[in-house]
Structures are given as structure tokens and as C-alpha cells.
PDB file of C-alpha atoms in Angstrom:
ATOM      1  CA  MET A   1     119.122  78.028 203.575  1.00  0.00           C
ATOM      2  CA  LEU A   2     120.949  79.005 200.388  1.00  0.00           C
ATOM      3  CA  LYS A   3     124.192  77.448 201.595  1.00  0.00           C
ATOM      4  CA  GLU A   4     122.495  74.046 201.797  1.00  0.00           C
ATOM      5  CA  SER A   5     121.953  73.995 198.031  1.00  0.00           C
ATOM      6  CA  PHE A   6     124.397  76.523 196.561  1.00  0.00           C
ATOM      7  CA  GLU A   7     127.948  77.617 197.033  1.00  0.00           C
ATOM      8  CA  VAL A   8     127.533  81.204 198.269  1.00  0.00           C
ATOM      9  CA  LYS A   9     129.448  83.746 200.310  1.00  0.00           C
ATOM     10  CA  ASP A  10     127.820  85.521 203.243  1.00  0.00           C
ATOM     11  CA  LEU A  11     128.510  89.254 202.934  1.00  0.00           C
ATOM     12  CA  GLY A  12     126.731  90.118 206.163  1.00  0.00           C
ATOM     13  CA  GLU A  13     123.752  92.409 206.645  1.00  0.00           C
ATOM     14  CA  ALA A  14     122.835  94.547 203.645  1.00  0.00           C
ATOM     15  CA  LYS A  15     123.764  98.218 203.948  1.00  0.00           C
ATOM     16  CA  PHE A  16     123.694  99.507 200.377  1.00  0.00           C
ATOM     17  CA  MET A  17     121.848  98.053 197.389  1.00  0.00           C
ATOM     18  CA  LEU A  18     121.131  99.514 193.939  1.00  0.00           C
ATOM     19  CA  GLY A  19     121.642 103.075 195.123  1.00  0.00           C
ATOM     20  CA  ILE A  20     119.475 102.590 198.224  1.00  0.00           C
ATOM     21  CA  GLN A  21     121.017 103.020 201.665  1.00  0.00           C
ATOM     22  CA  ILE A  22     119.682 100.610 204.320  1.00  0.00           C
ATOM     23  CA  THR A  23     120.034 101.883 207.888  1.00  0.00           C
ATOM     24  CA  ARG A  24     119.072  99.999 211.028  1.00  0.00           C
ATOM     25  CA  ILE A  25     117.606 102.361 213.592  1.00  0.00           C
ATOM     26  CA  ALA A  26     116.523 101.788 217.197  1.00  0.00           C
ATOM     27  CA  ASN A  27     112.999 100.571 216.418  1.00  0.00           C
ATOM     28  CA  GLY A  28     113.154  99.524 212.774  1.00  0.00           C
ATOM     29  CA  TYR A  29     114.726 100.296 209.403  1.00  0.00           C
ATOM     30  CA  SER A  30     115.258 103.277 207.135  1.00  0.00           C
ATOM     31  CA  LEU A  31     115.670 103.350 203.347  1.00  0.00           C
ATOM     32  CA  ASP A  32     117.005 106.429 201.585  1.00  0.00           C
ATOM     33  CA  GLN A  33     118.720 107.498 198.357  1.00  0.00           C
ATOM     34  CA  SER A  34     120.561 110.548 199.646  1.00  0.00           C
ATOM     35  CA  SER A  35     123.817 109.546 197.905  1.00  0.00           C
ATOM     36  CA  TYR A  36     122.022 108.924 194.616  1.00  0.00           C
ATOM     37  CA  ILE A  37     120.165 112.242 194.807  1.00  0.00           C
ATOM     38  CA  GLU A  38     123.421 114.056 195.527  1.00  0.00           C
ATOM     39  CA  LYS A  39     124.941 112.459 192.425  1.00  0.00           C
ATOM     40  CA  ILE A  40     122.145 113.535 190.092  1.00  0.00           C
ATOM     41  CA  LEU A  41     122.185 117.057 191.530  1.00  0.00           C
ATOM     42  CA  LYS A  42     125.883 117.279 190.714  1.00  0.00           C
ATOM     43  CA  LYS A  43     125.511 115.571 187.339  1.00  0.00           C
ATOM     44  CA  TYR A  44     122.953 118.086 186.071  1.00  0.00           C
ATOM     45  CA  ASN A  45     124.553 121.127 187.771  1.00  0.00           C
ATOM     46  CA  TYR A  46     121.850 121.703 190.398  1.00  0.00           C
ATOM     47  CA  PHE A  47     123.933 120.954 193.477  1.00  0.00           C
ATOM     48  CA  ASP A  48     124.365 124.656 194.348  1.00  0.00           C
ATOM     49  CA  CYS A  49     120.796 125.670 193.495  1.00  0.00           C
ATOM     50  CA  LYS A  50     118.505 127.492 195.898  1.00  0.00           C
ATOM     51  CA  PRO A  51     116.380 124.989 197.928  1.00  0.00           C
ATOM     52  CA  ALA A  52     112.587 124.912 197.529  1.00  0.00           C
ATOM     53  CA  CYS A  53     109.934 123.794 200.021  1.00  0.00           C
ATOM     54  CA  THR A  54     107.629 122.023 197.541  1.00  0.00           C
ATOM     55  CA  PRO A  55     108.345 119.875 194.462  1.00  0.00           C
ATOM     56  CA  TYR A  56     105.713 121.572 192.311  1.00  0.00           C
ATOM     57  CA  ASP A  57     104.040 124.957 192.159  1.00  0.00           C
ATOM     58  CA  ALA A  58     100.303 124.263 192.305  1.00  0.00           C
ATOM     59  CA  SER A  59      99.517 127.511 190.457  1.00  0.00           C
ATOM     60  CA  VAL A  60     101.460 126.434 187.342  1.00  0.00           C
ATOM     61  CA  LYS A  61      99.602 124.746 184.478  1.00  0.00           C
ATOM     62  CA  LEU A  62     101.641 122.732 182.000  1.00  0.00           C
ATOM     63  CA  PHE A  63     100.554 122.081 178.414  1.00  0.00           C
ATOM     64  CA  LYS A  64     102.059 120.439 175.352  1.00  0.00           C
ATOM     65  CA  ASN A  65     104.748 122.466 173.634  1.00  0.00           C
ATOM     66  CA  THR A  66     103.721 123.659 170.174  1.00  0.00           C
ATOM     67  CA  GLY A  67     107.077 125.325 169.492  1.00  0.00           C
ATOM     68  CA  ASP A  68     110.639 124.109 169.249  1.00  0.00           C
ATOM     69  CA  SER A  69     111.936 121.529 171.691  1.00  0.00           C
ATOM     70  CA  VAL A  70     114.334 122.759 174.384  1.00  0.00           C
ATOM     71  CA  ARG A  71     117.214 120.349 175.180  1.00  0.00           C
ATOM     72  CA  GLN A  72     115.054 117.279 174.696  1.00  0.00           C
ATOM     73  CA  SER A  73     117.727 114.617 175.283  1.00  0.00           C
ATOM     74  CA  GLU A  74     118.890 116.179 178.553  1.00  0.00           C
ATOM     75  CA  TYR A  75     115.282 116.615 179.684  1.00  0.00           C
ATOM     76  CA  ALA A  76     114.540 112.924 179.103  1.00  0.00           C
ATOM     77  CA  SER A  77     117.737 111.950 180.918  1.00  0.00           C
ATOM     78  CA  ILE A  78     116.783 113.950 184.008  1.00  0.00           C
ATOM     79  CA  ILE A  79     113.265 112.482 184.017  1.00  0.00           C
ATOM     80  CA  GLY A  80     114.749 108.989 183.912  1.00  0.00           C
ATOM     81  CA  SER A  81     117.032 109.756 186.846  1.00  0.00           C
ATOM     82  CA  LEU A  82     114.193 111.274 188.868  1.00  0.00           C
ATOM     83  CA  ARG A  83     111.924 108.344 188.055  1.00  0.00           C
ATOM     84  CA  TYR A  84     114.282 105.918 189.815  1.00  0.00           C
ATOM     85  CA  ALA A  85     114.103 107.946 193.026  1.00  0.00           C
ATOM     86  CA  ALA A  86     110.329 108.487 192.755  1.00  0.00           C
ATOM     87  CA  ASP A  87     109.662 104.763 192.305  1.00  0.00           C
ATOM     88  CA  TYR A  88     111.781 103.485 195.199  1.00  0.00           C
ATOM     89  CA  THR A  89     112.037 105.854 198.165  1.00  0.00           C
ATOM     90  CA  ARG A  90     110.519 109.233 197.248  1.00  0.00           C
ATOM     91  CA  PRO A  91     106.732 109.044 196.804  1.00  0.00           C
ATOM     92  CA  ASP A  92     106.565 112.788 197.505  1.00  0.00           C
ATOM     93  CA  ILE A  93     107.873 113.556 193.986  1.00  0.00           C
ATOM     94  CA  ALA A  94     105.999 110.784 192.140  1.00  0.00           C
ATOM     95  CA  TYR A  95     103.232 113.090 190.885  1.00  0.00           C
ATOM     96  CA  VAL A  96     105.395 115.822 189.431  1.00  0.00           C
ATOM     97  CA  VAL A  97     107.848 113.345 187.862  1.00  0.00           C
ATOM     98  CA  GLY A  98     104.968 111.515 186.199  1.00  0.00           C
ATOM     99  CA  LEU A  99     103.471 114.806 185.030  1.00  0.00           C
ATOM    100  CA  LEU A 100     106.730 116.078 183.560  1.00  0.00           C
ATOM    101  CA  GLY A 101     107.354 112.708 181.923  1.00  0.00           C
ATOM    102  CA  ARG A 102     104.377 113.335 179.632  1.00  0.00           C
ATOM    103  CA  PHE A 103     106.359 116.038 177.844  1.00  0.00           C
ATOM    104  CA  ASN A 104     109.527 114.054 177.097  1.00  0.00           C
ATOM    105  CA  SER A 105     109.176 114.310 173.331  1.00  0.00           C
ATOM    106  CA  CYS A 106     109.070 118.108 173.134  1.00  0.00           C
ATOM    107  CA  PRO A 107     109.807 120.007 176.367  1.00  0.00           C
ATOM    108  CA  SER A 108     109.450 123.776 176.588  1.00  0.00           C
ATOM    109  CA  ARG A 109     110.991 126.392 178.848  1.00  0.00           C
ATOM    110  CA  GLU A 110     108.014 126.052 181.234  1.00  0.00           C
ATOM    111  CA  HIS A 111     108.713 122.331 181.603  1.00  0.00           C
ATOM    112  CA  TRP A 112     112.353 123.069 182.371  1.00  0.00           C
ATOM    113  CA  ASN A 113     111.299 125.534 185.053  1.00  0.00           C
ATOM    114  CA  ALA A 114     109.204 122.789 186.655  1.00  0.00           C
ATOM    115  CA  ILE A 115     112.162 120.377 186.581  1.00  0.00           C
ATOM    116  CA  GLU A 116     114.328 123.006 188.232  1.00  0.00           C
ATOM    117  CA  ARG A 117     111.697 123.259 190.985  1.00  0.00           C
ATOM    118  CA  VAL A 118     111.945 119.496 191.593  1.00  0.00           C
ATOM    119  CA  MET A 119     115.740 119.697 191.772  1.00  0.00           C
ATOM    120  CA  ARG A 120     115.542 122.586 194.231  1.00  0.00           C
ATOM    121  CA  TYR A 121     113.144 120.550 196.382  1.00  0.00           C
ATOM    122  CA  LEU A 122     115.499 117.551 196.320  1.00  0.00           C
ATOM    123  CA  LYS A 123     118.342 119.849 197.319  1.00  0.00           C
ATOM    124  CA  ARG A 124     116.398 120.727 200.453  1.00  0.00           C
ATOM    125  CA  THR A 125     115.167 117.191 201.209  1.00  0.00           C
ATOM    126  CA  ALA A 126     117.996 114.954 199.944  1.00  0.00           C
ATOM    127  CA  ASN A 127     118.330 113.260 203.331  1.00  0.00           C
ATOM    128  CA  LEU A 128     114.699 112.128 203.528  1.00  0.00           C
ATOM    129  CA  GLY A 129     114.194 108.375 203.813  1.00  0.00           C
ATOM    130  CA  ILE A 130     111.298 106.015 204.462  1.00  0.00           C
ATOM    131  CA  HIS A 131     111.316 104.844 208.074  1.00  0.00           C
ATOM    132  CA  TYR A 132     109.702 101.536 209.019  1.00  0.00           C
ATOM    133  CA  GLN A 133     108.961 100.792 212.668  1.00  0.00           C
ATOM    134  CA  ARG A 134     108.428  97.426 214.280  1.00  0.00           C
ATOM    135  CA  PHE A 135     104.818  98.167 215.154  1.00  0.00           C
ATOM    136  CA  PRO A 136     102.043  98.413 214.153  1.00  0.00           C
ATOM    137  CA  VAL A 137     102.514  95.877 211.341  1.00  0.00           C
ATOM    138  CA  VAL A 138      99.233  96.638 209.584  1.00  0.00           C
ATOM    139  CA  LEU A 139      98.646  97.217 205.885  1.00  0.00           C
ATOM    140  CA  GLU A 140      96.398 100.182 205.092  1.00  0.00           C
ATOM    141  CA  GLY A 141      95.914 102.264 201.978  1.00  0.00           C
ATOM    142  CA  TYR A 142      94.798 105.673 200.766  1.00  0.00           C
ATOM    143  CA  SER A 143      93.111 106.478 197.450  1.00  0.00           C
ATOM    144  CA  ASP A 144      92.521 109.807 195.723  1.00  0.00           C
ATOM    145  CA  ALA A 145      91.818 111.357 192.332  1.00  0.00           C
ATOM    146  CA  ASP A 146      92.068 114.838 190.872  1.00  0.00           C
ATOM    147  CA  TRP A 147      89.406 115.573 188.278  1.00  0.00           C
ATOM    148  CA  ASN A 148      90.505 119.182 187.722  1.00  0.00           C
ATOM    149  CA  THR A 149      93.555 118.131 185.770  1.00  0.00           C
ATOM    150  CA  LEU A 150      96.317 120.611 184.900  1.00  0.00           C
ATOM    151  CA  SER A 151      96.893 119.145 181.434  1.00  0.00           C
ATOM    152  CA  ASP A 152      94.988 119.783 178.214  1.00  0.00           C
ATOM    153  CA  ASP A 153      93.673 116.248 177.619  1.00  0.00           C
ATOM    154  CA  SER A 154      90.844 116.418 180.210  1.00  0.00           C
ATOM    155  CA  LYS A 155      91.827 113.153 181.900  1.00  0.00           C
ATOM    156  CA  ALA A 156      92.021 112.899 185.691  1.00  0.00           C
ATOM    157  CA  THR A 157      94.942 111.643 187.761  1.00  0.00           C
ATOM    158  CA  SER A 158      94.711 108.658 190.116  1.00  0.00           C
ATOM    159  CA  GLY A 159      96.880 108.119 193.153  1.00  0.00           C
ATOM    160  CA  TYR A 160      97.232 105.557 195.915  1.00  0.00           C
ATOM    161  CA  VAL A 161      99.694 104.727 198.675  1.00  0.00           C
ATOM    162  CA  PHE A 162      99.896 101.748 201.039  1.00  0.00           C
ATOM    163  CA  ASN A 163     101.687 101.813 204.387  1.00  0.00           C
ATOM    164  CA  ILE A 164     103.082  99.047 206.566  1.00  0.00           C
ATOM    165  CA  ALA A 165     104.715  99.721 209.931  1.00  0.00           C
ATOM    166  CA  GLY A 166     104.485 103.469 209.450  1.00  0.00           C
ATOM    167  CA  GLY A 167     106.191 103.609 206.034  1.00  0.00           C
ATOM    168  CA  ALA A 168     105.028 103.502 202.421  1.00  0.00           C
ATOM    169  CA  VAL A 169     105.576 100.194 200.608  1.00  0.00           C
ATOM    170  CA  SER A 170     103.568 100.785 197.433  1.00  0.00           C
ATOM    171  CA  TRP A 171     102.425 103.949 195.670  1.00  0.00           C
ATOM    172  CA  LYS A 172     101.407 105.160 192.238  1.00  0.00           C
ATOM    173  CA  SER A 173     100.480 108.398 190.491  1.00  0.00           C
ATOM    174  CA  LYS A 174      99.035 107.842 187.025  1.00  0.00           C
ATOM    175  CA  LYS A 175      96.887 109.594 184.471  1.00  0.00           C
ATOM    176  CA  GLN A 176      93.593 107.756 184.051  1.00  0.00           C
ATOM    177  CA  THR A 177      92.974 106.055 180.712  1.00  0.00           C
ATOM    178  CA  ILE A 178      89.202 106.437 181.022  1.00  0.00           C
ATOM    179  CA  LEU A 179      87.647 109.862 180.495  1.00  0.00           C
ATOM    180  CA  ALA A 180      85.701 110.567 183.688  1.00  0.00           C
ATOM    181  CA  GLN A 181      82.764 112.948 183.414  1.00  0.00           C
ATOM    182  CA  SER A 182      82.532 113.787 187.114  1.00  0.00           C
ATOM    183  CA  THR A 183      84.505 113.751 190.342  1.00  0.00           C
ATOM    184  CA  ILE A 184      82.633 110.630 191.490  1.00  0.00           C
ATOM    185  CA  GLU A 185      83.660 108.698 188.383  1.00  0.00           C
ATOM    186  CA  SER A 186      87.307 109.699 188.736  1.00  0.00           C
ATOM    187  CA  GLU A 187      87.272 108.693 192.416  1.00  0.00           C
ATOM    188  CA  MET A 188      85.721 105.316 191.555  1.00  0.00           C
ATOM    189  CA  ILE A 189      88.396 104.664 188.944  1.00  0.00           C
ATOM    190  CA  ALA A 190      91.103 105.498 191.485  1.00  0.00           C
ATOM    191  CA  LEU A 191      89.413 103.337 194.138  1.00  0.00           C
ATOM    192  CA  ALA A 192      89.271 100.365 191.769  1.00  0.00           C
ATOM    193  CA  THR A 193      92.969 100.701 190.964  1.00  0.00           C
ATOM    194  CA  ALA A 194      93.837 100.913 194.668  1.00  0.00           C
ATOM    195  CA  SER A 195      91.619  97.912 195.455  1.00  0.00           C
ATOM    196  CA  GLU A 196      93.402  95.761 192.866  1.00  0.00           C
ATOM    197  CA  GLU A 197      96.763  96.711 194.366  1.00  0.00           C
ATOM    198  CA  ALA A 198      95.451  95.979 197.867  1.00  0.00           C
ATOM    199  CA  SER A 199      94.315  92.525 196.776  1.00  0.00           C
ATOM    200  CA  TRP A 200      97.747  91.781 195.292  1.00  0.00           C
ATOM    201  CA  LEU A 201      99.567  92.995 198.414  1.00  0.00           C
ATOM    202  CA  ARG A 202      97.257  90.935 200.598  1.00  0.00           C
ATOM    203  CA  GLY A 203      98.109  87.846 198.567  1.00  0.00           C
ATOM    204  CA  LEU A 204     101.806  88.616 198.891  1.00  0.00           C
ATOM    205  CA  LEU A 205     101.537  88.927 202.674  1.00  0.00           C
ATOM    206  CA  SER A 206      99.732  85.585 202.847  1.00  0.00           C
ATOM    207  CA  GLU A 207     102.867  83.922 201.446  1.00  0.00           C
ATOM    208  CA  ILE A 208     105.062  85.223 204.268  1.00  0.00           C
ATOM    209  CA  PRO A 209     105.301  82.422 206.862  1.00  0.00           C
ATOM    210  CA  LEU A 210     105.435  84.695 209.924  1.00  0.00           C
ATOM    211  CA  TRP A 211     102.541  86.935 208.887  1.00  0.00           C
ATOM    212  CA  GLU A 212      99.222  86.908 210.726  1.00  0.00           C
ATOM    213  CA  ARG A 213      96.750  84.248 209.607  1.00  0.00           C
ATOM    214  CA  PRO A 214      94.259  84.813 208.176  1.00  0.00           C
ATOM    215  CA  VAL A 215      95.290  88.087 206.532  1.00  0.00           C
ATOM    216  CA  PRO A 216      92.643  90.683 207.474  1.00  0.00           C
ATOM    217  CA  PRO A 217      90.913  92.852 204.847  1.00  0.00           C
ATOM    218  CA  VAL A 218      92.956  95.847 203.701  1.00  0.00           C
ATOM    219  CA  LEU A 219      91.422  99.137 204.809  1.00  0.00           C
ATOM    220  CA  ILE A 220      91.446 101.796 202.064  1.00  0.00           C
ATOM    221  CA  HIS A 221      90.783 105.402 203.030  1.00  0.00           C
ATOM    222  CA  CYS A 222      88.933 107.580 200.497  1.00  0.00           C
ATOM    223  CA  ASP A 223      87.923 111.228 200.837  1.00  0.00           C
ATOM    224  CA  SER A 224      84.831 110.982 198.608  1.00  0.00           C
ATOM    225  CA  THR A 225      81.652 110.002 200.471  1.00  0.00           C
ATOM    226  CA  ALA A 226      79.766 109.829 197.172  1.00  0.00           C
ATOM    227  CA  ALA A 227      82.221 107.322 195.664  1.00  0.00           C
ATOM    228  CA  ILE A 228      82.094 105.192 198.837  1.00  0.00           C
ATOM    229  CA  ALA A 229      78.283 105.172 198.705  1.00  0.00           C
ATOM    230  CA  LYS A 230      78.403 104.074 195.062  1.00  0.00           C
ATOM    231  CA  VAL A 231      80.721 101.119 195.649  1.00  0.00           C
ATOM    232  CA  GLU A 232      78.808 100.016 198.748  1.00  0.00           C
ATOM    233  CA  ASN A 233      75.659  99.817 196.637  1.00  0.00           C
ATOM    234  CA  ARG A 234      75.270  96.493 194.828  1.00  0.00           C
ATOM    235  CA  PHE A 235      73.875  98.151 191.716  1.00  0.00           C
ATOM    236  CA  TYR A 236      75.427 100.812 189.501  1.00  0.00           C
ATOM    237  CA  ASN A 237      72.990 102.821 187.403  1.00  0.00           C
ATOM    238  CA  GLY A 238      75.569 104.641 185.284  1.00  0.00           C
ATOM    239  CA  LYS A 239      75.607 104.325 181.510  1.00  0.00           C
ATOM    240  CA  LYS A 240      79.355 104.045 180.891  1.00  0.00           C
ATOM    241  CA  ARG A 241      80.484 100.441 180.595  1.00  0.00           C
ATOM    242  CA  GLN A 242      84.065 101.208 181.694  1.00  0.00           C
ATOM    243  CA  ILE A 243      82.899 102.779 184.969  1.00  0.00           C
ATOM    244  CA  ARG A 244      80.515  99.888 185.579  1.00  0.00           C
ATOM    245  CA  ARG A 245      83.448  97.476 185.309  1.00  0.00           C
ATOM    246  CA  LYS A 246      85.414  99.499 187.861  1.00  0.00           C
ATOM    247  CA  HIS A 247      82.414  99.415 190.181  1.00  0.00           C
ATOM    248  CA  SER A 248      82.180  95.635 189.764  1.00  0.00           C
ATOM    249  CA  THR A 249      85.884  95.256 190.602  1.00  0.00           C
ATOM    250  CA  VAL A 250      85.537  97.060 193.919  1.00  0.00           C
ATOM    251  CA  ARG A 251      82.249  95.303 194.734  1.00  0.00           C
ATOM    252  CA  GLU A 252      83.795  91.866 194.181  1.00  0.00           C
ATOM    253  CA  LEU A 253      86.770  92.610 196.460  1.00  0.00           C
ATOM    254  CA  LEU A 254      84.427  94.015 199.114  1.00  0.00           C
ATOM    255  CA  THR A 255      82.230  90.935 198.924  1.00  0.00           C
ATOM    256  CA  ILE A 256      85.049  88.402 199.347  1.00  0.00           C
ATOM    257  CA  GLY A 257      86.501  90.408 202.245  1.00  0.00           C
ATOM    258  CA  ALA A 258      89.754  91.416 200.567  1.00  0.00           C
ATOM    259  CA  VAL A 259      89.300  95.159 201.159  1.00  0.00           C
ATOM    260  CA  ARG A 260      87.287  97.598 203.237  1.00  0.00           C
ATOM    261  CA  VAL A 261      86.599 101.232 202.413  1.00  0.00           C
ATOM    262  CA  ASP A 262      86.050 104.111 204.808  1.00  0.00           C
ATOM    263  CA  HIS A 263      85.928 107.889 204.632  1.00  0.00           C
ATOM    264  CA  ILE A 264      88.761 110.202 205.569  1.00  0.00           C
ATOM    265  CA  ARG A 265      89.088 113.965 205.407  1.00  0.00           C
ATOM    266  CA  SER A 266      91.023 115.360 202.459  1.00  0.00           C
ATOM    267  CA  GLU A 267      93.523 116.982 204.833  1.00  0.00           C
ATOM    268  CA  GLN A 268      94.422 113.519 206.178  1.00  0.00           C
ATOM    269  CA  ASN A 269      94.526 111.669 202.848  1.00  0.00           C
ATOM    270  CA  LEU A 270      98.128 110.587 202.232  1.00  0.00           C
ATOM    271  CA  ALA A 271      97.384 110.002 198.530  1.00  0.00           C
ATOM    272  CA  ASP A 272      96.654 113.711 197.992  1.00  0.00           C
ATOM    273  CA  PRO A 273     100.230 114.625 196.891  1.00  0.00           C
ATOM    274  CA  LEU A 274     100.083 111.835 194.279  1.00  0.00           C
ATOM    275  CA  THR A 275      97.342 113.624 192.339  1.00  0.00           C
ATOM    276  CA  LYS A 276      98.130 117.334 192.541  1.00  0.00           C
ATOM    277  CA  GLY A 277     100.534 119.994 193.760  1.00  0.00           C
ATOM    278  CA  LEU A 278     100.142 120.995 197.410  1.00  0.00           C
ATOM    279  CA  PRO A 279     101.261 123.882 199.630  1.00  0.00           C
ATOM    280  CA  ARG A 280     104.288 123.496 201.884  1.00  0.00           C
ATOM    281  CA  GLU A 281     102.479 122.467 205.075  1.00  0.00           C
ATOM    282  CA  LYS A 282     100.507 119.707 203.344  1.00  0.00           C
ATOM    283  CA  VAL A 283     103.618 118.443 201.562  1.00  0.00           C
ATOM    284  CA  GLN A 284     105.401 118.106 204.884  1.00  0.00           C
ATOM    285  CA  ASN A 285     102.458 116.468 206.665  1.00  0.00           C
ATOM    286  CA  THR A 286     101.758 113.892 203.954  1.00  0.00           C
ATOM    287  CA  ALA A 287     105.457 113.087 203.568  1.00  0.00           C
ATOM    288  CA  LYS A 288     105.671 112.415 207.295  1.00  0.00           C
ATOM    289  CA  GLY A 289     102.536 110.274 207.110  1.00  0.00           C
ATOM    290  CA  MET A 290     104.221 108.121 204.437  1.00  0.00           C
ATOM    291  CA  GLY A 291     107.208 107.617 206.744  1.00  0.00           C
ATOM    292  CA  LEU A 292     109.511 110.130 205.040  1.00  0.00           C
ATOM    293  CA  MET A 293     111.786 111.572 207.710  1.00  0.00           C
ATOM    294  CA  PRO A 294     115.389 112.834 207.796  1.00  0.00           C
ATOM    295  CA  THR A 295     117.969 110.099 208.147  1.00  0.00           C
ATOM    296  CA  GLU A 296     120.868 110.245 210.576  1.00  0.00           C
ATOM    297  CA  PRO A 297     123.824 112.306 209.256  1.00  0.00           C
ATOM    298  CA  ARG A 298     126.663 110.242 207.854  1.00  0.00           C
ATOM    299  CA  THR A 299     130.338 110.987 207.427  1.00  0.00           C
ATOM    300  CA  THR A 300     132.480 110.753 204.323  1.00  0.00           C
ATOM    301  CA  SER A 301     135.835 109.009 204.054  1.00  0.00           C
ATOM    302  CA  ASP A 302     137.621 112.103 205.383  1.00  0.00           C
ATOM    303  CA  GLY A 303     135.391 112.204 208.491  1.00  0.00           C
ATOM    304  CA  ASN A 304     133.306 115.203 207.442  1.00  0.00           C
ATOM    305  CA  PRO A 305     129.491 115.026 207.648  1.00  0.00           C
ATOM    306  CA  THR A 306     127.646 114.546 204.350  1.00  0.00           C
ATOM    307  CA  GLN A 307     125.259 117.186 203.039  1.00  0.00           C
TER     308      GLN A 307
END
């Protein structure tokens, strides 16, 4: 189609783009950044570090540094490098990278210890990539919030992830801008954010010629029965105007048939690692649920297998 209007050169099927390796597997595709992760591990002298099973220690609480900054420029550089991986193929580190990014201006030794934990986790899981299968081609999402925040500003953290064909295509971990006064309020804020993303993704799918018509409502899984009951009720009796607006957002999308909401157990919520630190077993299970699996080993120019 491009050749009909422009003078272009066909370079064949894409295999590597912007640091992302594209691999065609038996029943679909795989996207990974193993080469990029290996480069940043070497760049910041973590290539020979001891591997870790989780990206963040859930028992650690991080606060703003009131003392002298510790290697601030290098800290910010590492966060920027990790952000690129977290935004494109590694949703399993999105929470901790976002959390550590809040302390860019004045990092402490505790923040550096947390970064080292992320690097040790990437050392162990550098070959993880998002696998997309041919079927089922259905868009579904997961929403979660953590009201018991680990920071000192009392604001909760929202998280959502959307899967298509067994792999994550959109995810976010973000500190809420509204001060929630209860778990229900924080879950409603997260559900509204996820619903807006679901509506946008649904509109994007409707523009794909080969996609199913009409595009069905996007199912969003939430682990809070109280929040689901609130949004399914036409009326919101809360006093906070900001929460009422979030309730109205979800209600409108439910009414027009853009989204549906159902309950899921916390152990099965794939958005859980986007709001808090988890133990090893949950990290592995949620990563697998988002399509993160080891890619096939590759060989270097000298014929030796890559790390």
C-alpha cells in the first residue's frame, strides 16, 4: 500500500525495533528487551550481581530523604533506563520503577538499595518477554488499588492491565492525585481510570478492519465487591465531588455498554503487582498471567548462547 504512493524499500519482516526484539513463535509472537536489559546491567555495573526473585521487598518502606543526596545524577539515569523497559515489555517492574522515580531529586542509601534489588531481579529475568497467541483474541482488563501506601504522602496507588491474546498490551501504575479516605474510594478511582483506558482501547480496536463488529464491552476484573456495588448503583451518596465524578465516569461507560465489571479474587488479579510489592510466588503467577514467559535462547555472532 505504501509503495503505491511513496518510494520505499521493503526490509522484510520486522525483527528488532527500538530495542525490542520481535520473535515469531509457533502460535503467535513474542516481544522482549533482553538485549537492552543486558546493556543497562553492564552499563551500571550490575551484570555480575546476585539474582533476586522479586523486584521489590514488600517489607521495605521508602520515604523522602531529609539528608544529603546520594549520587543523584546516576540515580536519575538508571530510573530513566528502567522506565523504558517498564513501559514497553516489563509490566512486572512498573510499580517499583514508578515508586523509585518519586525520589529522583534527592535519593538516599535506602533508595539505592531498592534499585539494586530491581537490577538483581532483571539479572534473573532478563529473558522474559510478552507472548501473544493467536487465540483467544479478546480484550479484558484488571483493576486494583493499594490504599495502605508505603510513602509518606497518604495517597493510594492505582494499577490496571489489559490483555489481548494472552499478553499485556496496556498497563499503568500511578500514584492517585485524589486523597482517598477509604479502600472503597481508592478502588473506585482506580476503576474509573481503568474504564477510561478500556473505552479508548475499544475505540482503537473498532478502527481495525479485521476486528469483530460490533466490538463487545470490555470486561474489567476488580477485587473489591464494595466498589463494584457502588458503581452499579445509579446514585452516589458520598460527599466528595472528585469521587462523585469518578463514579459518574464509570456509570456512563457501563450505561453505553463500553465496559462491564465483575469480581475476581485478589489472588487472581493481574493488576496486583502494579500497586504493591508481592512475594515470589505471586510475582511469578501474575507475570505469567500477563504473558511474560522466557524467550527462546539466542546465539551471539560467535555461535555461543546469550545469557
